[in-house]
Structure formats: structure tokens, C-alpha cells
Amino acid sequence: LNLLWSGGFCWGVMMMMRFLADRSSGILKLRIKLDAPIDVPSMEAFLQIKRIEITESFSEPSLDIKRLSWVETDKNLWRGAPPKIEIEYDERYAFLLGVSFDLDKKRSNLAEKDLMRLLVKQLVAGDVLLDPDSMMEKYDTAKLDQHEDVQKGPIVIPNPPAGETATAPAAEAPGDHAA
């Protein structure tokens, strides 16, 4: 009886380990170093519509770095399971330093290059990038299907906290200042 019970227990542990190994395989971790100039107020407006999970800030006399991460929610835009995105930028010198994606390849139909293309399209639509043409050319955003276009306009915050407005202020274009 003990041998039968221990054999069943070992079989159960092996099945559980196989299941967990299958679930963990197929995870894509993509890190991209960018060093792209950005408009910080536009970046903050862009980030207001995201459900930020983690925020880190590093301050030194010469730089102020922010790192934020969130999980995208639009399964249609991301063609399946949406990725977790981590973005790092220098707030003082207005540079997007890098982006990191975590994606379950088993539940998504996106290739690695498409992850950055979709994010660049969102950043361009939010007027975050100061040199959008070079980023769009570098990541060839024209190859995306038309249904994946990101619309420009006011940024709508999905569920604003009580007492706050449902839209974020439109970010000024660089050089557009009221006199």
C-alpha cells in the first residue's frame, strides 16, 4: 500500500513539474536600448492611460531616471496575449533609454519586431518622440496592418479615480508655448 501511494505521489509531482515547465516555456523577454529624445510632458500624459504596476526612480546629481512597467490590455491590438512592458527614461535630459517586453509566445501571434513597431506607433500618436520619423523608419511601422493604427486625439483615461477628469490634457508640441 505504501509503495502504491508513493508511486502515485511521484507520478503526480512529475505531471505537475511537466505542466509548469510547459507553461514557463515560450516566454519571450526582449530588451531594446533606444536613446531617443522625448517630450517628457507628453510621456507623462501617455503613461497616465496605462495601469502602472511598478514605478522606480533613480536620482543623481547628473540625471533623473524613471522606470515604469505595465501590462497592456488590448488583445486585438497585440494579436493575442498582451505583453508586459517596462520603459526607462531620463526625465532631466528627456531621453527614452530603453524598453523591455515580456510576452507569452504561445498565446500571441506577434513577432519580436512587431512588439517595438506597435509601441512606436503608440508613442508617435501620443507625440512622445521628438524624432518620430527616424524611429518609425528604424522599426518600419508602415508594415503593420491598417487595423492596428493608433488614433491621435485626447487621451482617455479608462477608469479615472473619483474627483478626477476622464481625459488627460493634450501635450504641447515642442516649441508651442502660450505667450
mmCIF file of N, CA, C and O in Angstrom, residues 39 41-43 45-46 126-128 155 168-174 176:
data_model
loop_
_atom_site.group_PDB
_atom_site.id
_atom_site.type_symbol
_atom_site.label_atom_id
_atom_site.label_comp_id
_atom_site.label_asym_id
_atom_site.label_seq_id
_atom_site.Cartn_x
_atom_site.Cartn_y
_atom_site.Cartn_z
ATOM 1 N N ASP A 39 9.541 64.091 -25.448
ATOM 2 C CA ASP A 39 8.905 65.205 -24.771
ATOM 3 C C ASP A 39 8.359 64.655 -23.457
ATOM 4 O O ASP A 39 7.436 63.837 -23.466
ATOM 5 N N PRO A 41 6.524 65.934 -20.838
ATOM 6 C CA PRO A 41 5.097 66.074 -20.524
ATOM 7 C C PRO A 41 4.206 65.146 -21.358
ATOM 8 O O PRO A 41 3.227 64.591 -20.857
ATOM 9 N N SER A 42 4.560 64.936 -22.621
ATOM 10 C CA SER A 42 3.799 64.003 -23.457
ATOM 11 C C SER A 42 3.971 62.566 -22.976
ATOM 12 O O SER A 42 3.024 61.777 -23.011
ATOM 13 N N MET A 43 5.166 62.212 -22.520
ATOM 14 C CA MET A 43 5.407 60.872 -21.980
ATOM 15 C C MET A 43 4.557 60.652 -20.733
ATOM 16 O O MET A 43 3.944 59.601 -20.565
ATOM 17 N N ALA A 45 1.735 62.149 -20.008
ATOM 18 C CA ALA A 45 0.343 62.017 -20.442
ATOM 19 C C ALA A 45 0.092 60.627 -21.021
ATOM 20 O O ALA A 45 -0.945 60.011 -20.768
ATOM 21 N N PHE A 46 1.059 60.100 -21.785
ATOM 22 C CA PHE A 46 0.956 58.757 -22.347
ATOM 23 C C PHE A 46 0.864 57.722 -21.236
ATOM 24 O O PHE A 46 0.063 56.794 -21.284
ATOM 25 N N GLY A 126 1.002 59.645 -29.416
ATOM 26 C CA GLY A 126 0.964 60.466 -28.213
ATOM 27 C C GLY A 126 1.933 61.636 -28.253
ATOM 28 O O GLY A 126 2.106 62.330 -27.255
ATOM 29 N N ASP A 127 2.586 61.871 -29.400
ATOM 30 C CA ASP A 127 3.574 62.949 -29.566
ATOM 31 C C ASP A 127 4.691 62.874 -28.527
ATOM 32 O O ASP A 127 5.192 63.895 -28.067
ATOM 33 N N VAL A 128 5.081 61.678 -28.160
ATOM 34 C CA VAL A 128 6.129 61.485 -27.158
ATOM 35 C C VAL A 128 7.510 61.631 -27.787
ATOM 36 O O VAL A 128 8.396 62.259 -27.210
ATOM 37 N N ILE A 155 -6.359 61.906 -24.867
ATOM 38 C CA ILE A 155 -6.067 60.642 -24.205
ATOM 39 C C ILE A 155 -7.180 60.383 -23.203
ATOM 40 O O ILE A 155 -7.415 61.189 -22.314
ATOM 41 N N ALA A 168 -6.884 63.219 -20.158
ATOM 42 C CA ALA A 168 -5.630 63.864 -19.782
ATOM 43 C C ALA A 168 -5.448 65.080 -20.674
ATOM 44 O O ALA A 168 -5.904 65.084 -21.819
ATOM 45 N N PRO A 169 -4.790 66.116 -20.215
ATOM 46 C CA PRO A 169 -4.584 67.286 -21.062
ATOM 47 C C PRO A 169 -3.719 66.918 -22.252
ATOM 48 O O PRO A 169 -2.811 66.116 -22.148
ATOM 49 N N ALA A 170 -4.041 67.524 -23.388
ATOM 50 C CA ALA A 170 -3.243 67.280 -24.580
ATOM 51 C C ALA A 170 -1.875 67.885 -24.364
ATOM 52 O O ALA A 170 -1.739 68.998 -23.878
ATOM 53 N N ALA A 171 -0.850 67.145 -24.702
ATOM 54 C CA ALA A 171 0.511 67.609 -24.503
ATOM 55 C C ALA A 171 0.864 68.643 -25.562
ATOM 56 O O ALA A 171 0.440 68.532 -26.709
ATOM 57 N N GLU A 172 1.611 69.665 -25.183
ATOM 58 C CA GLU A 172 2.046 70.660 -26.122
ATOM 59 C C GLU A 172 3.129 70.077 -27.009
ATOM 60 O O GLU A 172 3.941 69.281 -26.571
ATOM 61 N N ALA A 173 3.118 70.504 -28.254
ATOM 62 C CA ALA A 173 4.213 70.112 -29.143
ATOM 63 C C ALA A 173 5.431 70.922 -28.751
ATOM 64 O O ALA A 173 5.289 72.042 -28.256
ATOM 65 N N PRO A 174 6.627 70.396 -28.942
ATOM 66 C CA PRO A 174 7.821 71.150 -28.589
ATOM 67 C C PRO A 174 7.832 72.486 -29.324
ATOM 68 O O PRO A 174 7.616 72.547 -30.523
ATOM 69 N N ASP A 176 5.590 74.887 -28.845
ATOM 70 C CA ASP A 176 4.273 75.502 -28.757
ATOM 71 C C ASP A 176 4.034 75.955 -27.335
ATOM 72 O O ASP A 176 3.569 75.203 -26.506
#
